[in-house]
Amino acid sequence: MSLVRKILALSCFSFFLASTILPQTQDTANSHKRFSNQDVIEMVKLGLSDDVIIAKIRTASAAGTDSFSIDTSVEALKTLKESNVSDAVIKVMINPAPPPATLTVISSSTPVTLDPNLPPPEVGVYWKDVAKFARVDGQAVTNTKAGGKAGSFFTNGLRNQHWDATIAGPQSKNIVRDHRPIFYLYVPDGSDSSDYVLISLNKKSDHREFQIGSFGGITGGKSGVKAEKEHPFRAEHVGIRMYKVTLDLDLKPGEYAFFMGTGQGNTMAGAHGGNRSGGAASGRVYDFSIPE
């Protein structure tokens, strides 16, 4: 019986030792696993760059307090400097949090289209010439003339007259060598593709022209291009202020233009008979020529 008691007493004593010594051993092991000032000093001795050391510090910090034990007291900082730890590394030891992300404020003047598959972020019209983008130079509509005077005269003002915008030269300097070209519109802030129309130009000996308004006659005054001169297109929004323009039909050889009008499209009230009330749309024109 005494032997059994001895065995039981020995077993209880062994269990007591295990329950007190094992946690201490685990705590000691965990403390060795924690990233500390000494680890930083050792990495400096190895000749590792500041970037590498800083990355390690932030990784250890993100793992939690169980893996991170950095001392930034005055005495500890003194030891770090004596060990040739740089100020950049010490700053991260004091505050391991990564720097805040840089915010970019986008305004109407900020270029926002950086895709190499799109034209440069500059307002205008571009033709996709195989793998490159050819800019179609534009100009403001400033030259206008009145047309249809004879018809109005012989009908005693019943037939209206019209305003024609003129573009110098019988042919555009912008040559588009594709009968079904793909265009891109980079529109001004506040505009979209619906502000543009694709039109045919009437070719004259020394200029080209298109109608942008009318006045007089029994229908009153109107502004805008003639519907029969328009060519429908599809516009796909492919980026901020950027539209891809495709055509359903080929363009015949001739003179064309994208016209962005800013005038009023409504019939002008009170313009009847010989009254010259009415309006001519102003805007910007991007002309081009389709060769034979």
Short mmCIF file of C-alpha atoms in Angstrom, two decimals:
data_model
loop_
_atom_site.label_atom_id
_atom_site.label_comp_id
_atom_site.label_asym_id
_atom_site.label_seq_id
_atom_site.Cartn_x
_atom_site.Cartn_y
_atom_site.Cartn_z
CA MET A 1 0.00 0.00 0.00
CA SER A 2 2.84 2.38 0.78
CA LEU A 3 4.28 1.70 -2.67
CA VAL A 4 1.06 2.78 -4.35
CA ARG A 5 1.02 5.97 -2.34
CA LYS A 6 4.59 6.71 -3.36
CA ILE A 7 3.73 6.20 -7.03
CA LEU A 8 0.70 8.48 -6.77
CA ALA A 9 2.72 11.17 -4.99
CA LEU A 10 5.44 10.99 -7.62
CA SER A 11 2.89 11.28 -10.42
CA CYS A 12 1.27 14.35 -8.86
CA PHE A 13 4.66 15.99 -8.37
CA SER A 14 5.62 15.31 -12.00
CA PHE A 15 2.34 16.82 -13.25
CA PHE A 16 2.93 19.90 -11.09
CA LEU A 17 6.40 20.42 -12.54
CA ALA A 18 5.14 20.02 -16.08
CA SER A 19 2.33 22.51 -15.59
CA THR A 20 4.67 25.18 -14.22
CA ILE A 21 7.80 24.68 -16.31
CA LEU A 22 6.15 24.16 -19.76
CA PRO A 23 4.40 27.57 -19.98
CA GLN A 24 7.62 29.27 -18.97
CA THR A 25 9.44 27.39 -21.70
CA GLN A 26 6.78 28.39 -24.23
CA ASP A 27 6.93 32.05 -23.14
CA THR A 28 10.69 31.97 -23.48
CA ALA A 29 10.43 30.45 -26.95
CA ASN A 30 7.84 33.03 -28.00
CA SER A 31 10.00 35.89 -26.76
CA HIS A 32 12.85 34.65 -28.94
CA LYS A 33 10.54 34.61 -31.97
CA ARG A 34 9.53 38.23 -31.56
CA PHE A 35 11.13 40.75 -33.87
CA SER A 36 13.26 43.04 -31.72
CA ASN A 37 15.87 45.81 -31.81
CA GLN A 38 18.57 43.20 -31.93
CA ASP A 39 17.15 41.80 -35.19
CA VAL A 40 17.39 45.28 -36.71
CA ILE A 41 20.99 45.63 -35.55
CA GLU A 42 21.86 42.22 -37.00
CA MET A 43 20.38 43.12 -40.38
CA VAL A 44 22.41 46.35 -40.42
CA LYS A 45 25.54 44.31 -39.72
CA LEU A 46 24.65 42.10 -42.70
CA GLY A 47 24.72 45.18 -44.92
CA LEU A 48 21.06 44.99 -45.91
CA SER A 49 19.56 48.15 -47.41
CA ASP A 50 17.18 50.41 -45.52
CA ASP A 51 14.34 49.40 -47.84
CA VAL A 52 14.76 45.74 -46.98
CA ILE A 53 15.00 46.41 -43.24
CA ILE A 54 11.96 48.71 -43.32
CA ALA A 55 9.94 46.10 -45.22
CA LYS A 56 10.84 43.50 -42.59
CA ILE A 57 9.87 45.84 -39.74
CA ARG A 58 6.46 46.56 -41.29
CA THR A 59 5.83 42.89 -42.00
CA ALA A 60 6.65 41.94 -38.41
CA SER A 61 4.50 44.78 -37.06
CA ALA A 62 1.53 43.69 -39.17
CA ALA A 63 1.80 40.18 -37.69
CA GLY A 64 0.77 41.50 -34.27
CA THR A 65 2.28 42.07 -30.83
CA ASP A 66 3.12 38.38 -30.42
CA SER A 67 5.69 38.73 -33.19
CA PHE A 68 6.83 42.29 -32.62
CA SER A 69 8.72 43.72 -29.68
CA ILE A 70 10.50 46.96 -30.54
CA ASP A 71 11.94 49.27 -27.88
CA THR A 72 12.11 52.95 -28.83
CA SER A 73 13.04 54.38 -25.46
CA VAL A 74 15.84 56.97 -25.29
CA GLU A 75 18.35 54.36 -24.15
CA ALA A 76 17.29 52.01 -26.94
CA LEU A 77 17.60 54.78 -29.54
CA LYS A 78 21.11 55.50 -28.28
CA THR A 79 22.04 51.86 -28.78
CA LEU A 80 20.54 51.85 -32.26
CA LYS A 81 22.58 54.90 -33.32
CA GLU A 82 25.74 53.39 -31.90
CA SER A 83 24.98 50.34 -34.06
CA ASN A 84 24.79 52.50 -37.22
CA VAL A 85 21.04 52.10 -37.69
CA SER A 86 19.88 54.90 -40.02
CA ASP A 87 17.33 57.56 -39.08
CA ALA A 88 14.99 56.28 -41.81
CA VAL A 89 14.89 52.84 -40.19
CA ILE A 90 14.51 54.28 -36.68
CA LYS A 91 11.54 56.38 -37.86
CA VAL A 92 9.79 53.23 -39.06
CA MET A 93 10.62 51.45 -35.80
CA ILE A 94 8.85 54.30 -33.96
CA ASN A 95 5.87 54.24 -36.34
CA PRO A 96 5.74 51.05 -38.46
CA ALA A 97 2.46 52.01 -40.16
CA PRO A 98 2.83 52.38 -43.95
CA PRO A 99 2.56 55.92 -45.35
CA PRO A 100 -0.92 57.01 -46.50
CA ALA A 101 -1.71 56.60 -50.18
CA THR A 102 -1.14 59.66 -52.34
CA LEU A 103 -4.41 61.18 -53.55
CA THR A 104 -4.54 62.60 -57.08
CA VAL A 105 -7.10 65.34 -57.61
CA ILE A 106 -8.58 65.11 -61.10
CA SER A 107 -9.89 68.35 -62.58
CA SER A 108 -10.98 69.41 -66.03
CA SER A 109 -7.40 70.41 -66.82
CA THR A 110 -5.86 67.15 -65.60
CA PRO A 111 -4.95 64.65 -68.35
CA VAL A 112 -6.84 61.50 -67.43
CA THR A 113 -6.46 59.29 -70.48
CA LEU A 114 -3.21 57.35 -70.21
CA ASP A 115 -4.16 54.20 -72.13
CA PRO A 116 -1.66 53.62 -74.97
CA ASN A 117 -4.54 52.17 -77.01
CA LEU A 118 -6.30 55.55 -76.97
CA PRO A 119 -5.33 58.96 -78.39
CA PRO A 120 -3.49 61.49 -76.23
CA PRO A 121 -5.64 63.35 -73.67
CA GLU A 122 -6.04 66.51 -75.72
CA VAL A 123 -9.41 67.81 -76.93
CA GLY A 124 -9.91 67.04 -80.60
CA VAL A 125 -10.73 64.45 -83.26
CA TYR A 126 -8.37 61.58 -84.10
CA TRP A 127 -8.32 59.04 -86.92
CA LYS A 128 -7.07 55.51 -86.14
CA ASP A 129 -4.47 55.05 -88.88
CA VAL A 130 -3.59 51.35 -88.45
CA ALA A 131 -1.54 51.35 -85.23
CA LYS A 132 -1.19 55.10 -84.74
CA PHE A 133 -3.52 58.03 -84.15
CA ALA A 134 -3.58 60.87 -86.65
CA ARG A 135 -4.90 64.16 -85.33
CA VAL A 136 -7.58 65.87 -87.43
CA ASP A 137 -6.86 69.55 -86.98
CA GLY A 138 -9.89 71.72 -86.29
CA GLN A 139 -10.81 75.38 -86.55
CA ALA A 140 -13.51 77.68 -85.24
CA VAL A 141 -16.38 78.55 -87.56
CA THR A 142 -15.79 82.26 -88.21
CA ASN A 143 -16.45 82.77 -91.93
CA THR A 144 -20.13 82.77 -92.92
CA LYS A 145 -22.09 84.04 -95.87
CA ALA A 146 -25.78 84.32 -96.78
CA GLY A 147 -27.11 82.02 -99.47
CA GLY A 148 -30.40 81.65 -101.34
CA LYS A 149 -30.85 85.38 -101.94
CA ALA A 150 -32.18 84.93 -105.46
CA GLY A 151 -34.83 82.41 -104.45
CA SER A 152 -35.96 84.66 -101.63
CA PHE A 153 -36.13 87.67 -103.95
CA PHE A 154 -38.19 86.01 -106.69
CA THR A 155 -40.60 84.47 -104.16
CA ASN A 156 -41.07 87.77 -102.35
CA GLY A 157 -39.49 86.36 -99.19
CA LEU A 158 -41.59 83.18 -99.06
CA ARG A 159 -38.48 81.10 -99.54
CA ASN A 160 -35.97 81.38 -96.74
CA GLN A 161 -32.32 82.22 -97.03
CA HIS A 162 -29.52 80.36 -95.29
CA TRP A 163 -26.21 80.94 -93.58
CA ASP A 164 -23.26 78.97 -94.93
CA ALA A 165 -20.04 78.38 -93.05
CA THR A 166 -17.00 78.47 -95.30
CA ILE A 167 -13.63 76.73 -94.97
CA ALA A 168 -10.70 78.02 -96.99
CA GLY A 169 -9.31 75.82 -99.74
CA PRO A 170 -11.02 73.31 -102.06
CA GLN A 171 -9.55 70.34 -100.18
CA SER A 172 -8.67 69.60 -96.57
CA LYS A 173 -5.09 69.19 -95.45
CA ASN A 174 -6.25 66.30 -93.25
CA ILE A 175 -6.20 63.25 -95.53
CA VAL A 176 -7.97 60.11 -94.24
CA ARG A 177 -7.04 57.13 -96.42
CA ASP A 178 -9.85 54.84 -95.32
CA HIS A 179 -13.39 54.73 -96.68
CA ARG A 180 -14.76 53.46 -93.37
CA PRO A 181 -12.44 55.07 -90.87
CA ILE A 182 -12.54 54.77 -87.09
CA PHE A 183 -12.41 58.06 -85.25
CA TYR A 184 -11.93 59.00 -81.63
CA LEU A 185 -13.43 62.12 -80.05
CA TYR A 186 -11.79 63.62 -76.97
CA VAL A 187 -14.53 66.07 -76.01
CA PRO A 188 -14.35 69.24 -73.91
CA ASP A 189 -15.40 69.10 -70.29
CA GLY A 190 -19.19 69.11 -70.07
CA SER A 191 -19.70 67.78 -73.63
CA ASP A 192 -20.33 64.35 -75.10
CA SER A 193 -20.49 62.69 -78.51
CA SER A 194 -24.06 63.90 -79.13
CA ASP A 195 -22.68 67.44 -79.55
CA TYR A 196 -20.94 66.35 -82.78
CA VAL A 197 -22.34 65.67 -86.25
CA LEU A 198 -20.49 64.19 -89.24
CA ILE A 199 -21.37 66.06 -92.43
CA SER A 200 -20.50 66.29 -96.11
CA LEU A 201 -19.08 69.59 -97.33
CA ASN A 202 -20.01 71.31 -100.55
CA LYS A 203 -16.83 71.71 -102.58
CA LYS A 204 -16.27 75.01 -104.40
CA SER A 205 -13.37 76.28 -106.52
CA ASP A 206 -11.54 77.96 -103.65
CA HIS A 207 -13.37 76.86 -100.52
CA ARG A 208 -15.75 74.35 -98.96
CA GLU A 209 -19.00 75.19 -97.23
CA PHE A 210 -21.96 73.81 -95.32
CA GLN A 211 -25.23 75.28 -94.13
CA ILE A 212 -25.43 76.17 -90.44
CA GLY A 213 -28.63 78.21 -90.26
CA SER A 214 -31.51 79.85 -92.08
CA PHE A 215 -33.69 82.93 -91.80
CA GLY A 216 -36.85 84.34 -93.30
CA GLY A 217 -39.35 82.38 -95.34
CA ILE A 218 -42.62 80.96 -94.06
CA THR A 219 -40.89 78.53 -91.70
CA GLY A 220 -39.02 81.19 -89.76
CA GLY A 221 -35.40 80.98 -88.73
CA LYS A 222 -33.46 77.89 -87.72
CA SER A 223 -29.91 77.00 -86.81
CA GLY A 224 -28.11 73.76 -87.43
CA VAL A 225 -26.77 71.71 -90.34
CA LYS A 226 -28.98 70.23 -93.06
CA ALA A 227 -30.16 66.72 -92.21
CA GLU A 228 -29.45 65.34 -95.69
CA LYS A 229 -25.78 66.28 -95.29
CA GLU A 230 -25.37 64.30 -92.06
CA HIS A 231 -23.79 60.86 -91.84
CA PRO A 232 -24.95 58.74 -88.88
CA PHE A 233 -22.35 57.14 -86.65
CA ARG A 234 -22.16 55.08 -83.48
CA ALA A 235 -20.24 56.44 -80.52
CA GLU A 236 -18.92 54.14 -77.79
CA HIS A 237 -17.76 55.66 -74.51
CA VAL A 238 -14.28 54.16 -74.03
CA GLY A 239 -12.77 56.51 -71.42
CA ILE A 240 -13.25 59.71 -69.52
CA ARG A 241 -14.38 62.25 -72.17
CA MET A 242 -13.30 59.79 -74.88
CA TYR A 243 -15.58 58.23 -77.54
CA LYS A 244 -14.85 55.71 -80.28
CA VAL A 245 -16.76 56.55 -83.48
CA THR A 246 -17.60 53.86 -86.05
CA LEU A 247 -19.59 54.08 -89.30
CA ASP A 248 -22.11 51.64 -90.74
CA LEU A 249 -21.49 52.73 -94.33
CA ASP A 250 -18.41 53.65 -96.34
CA LEU A 251 -17.69 57.29 -97.06
CA LYS A 252 -17.40 58.15 -100.74
CA PRO A 253 -14.41 60.20 -101.93
CA GLY A 254 -15.03 63.82 -101.01
CA GLU A 255 -14.84 66.46 -98.31
CA TYR A 256 -16.20 65.86 -94.80
CA ALA A 257 -16.10 67.33 -91.33
CA PHE A 258 -17.10 66.76 -87.74
CA PHE A 259 -19.02 69.83 -86.63
CA MET A 260 -19.49 70.65 -82.95
CA GLY A 261 -22.21 73.28 -82.89
CA THR A 262 -22.99 75.64 -80.06
CA GLY A 263 -25.97 77.51 -81.57
CA GLN A 264 -29.69 77.05 -80.90
CA GLY A 265 -31.56 74.38 -82.86
CA ASN A 266 -35.09 75.65 -82.25
CA THR A 267 -37.18 77.55 -84.77
CA MET A 268 -36.88 81.27 -84.15
CA ALA A 269 -40.23 82.87 -83.38
CA GLY A 270 -41.59 85.72 -85.49
CA ALA A 271 -39.46 85.01 -88.55
CA HIS A 272 -41.90 85.06 -91.44
CA GLY A 273 -41.93 86.41 -94.97
CA GLY A 274 -38.99 88.68 -95.58
CA ASN A 275 -38.10 88.92 -91.89
CA ARG A 276 -34.40 88.18 -91.45
CA SER A 277 -34.86 86.91 -87.91
CA GLY A 278 -33.13 83.63 -87.38
CA GLY A 279 -29.79 82.29 -86.34
CA ALA A 280 -26.61 80.69 -87.54
CA ALA A 281 -24.99 78.05 -85.39
CA SER A 282 -21.46 78.74 -84.25
CA GLY A 283 -18.99 76.12 -83.23
CA ARG A 284 -15.87 74.24 -84.30
CA VAL A 285 -15.24 72.14 -87.38
CA TYR A 286 -12.74 69.27 -87.89
CA ASP A 287 -12.50 68.83 -91.65
CA PHE A 288 -10.92 65.95 -93.59
CA SER A 289 -10.75 64.59 -97.12
CA ILE A 290 -11.38 61.04 -98.37
CA PRO A 291 -9.29 60.56 -101.55
CA GLU A 292 -10.20 58.33 -104.49
#
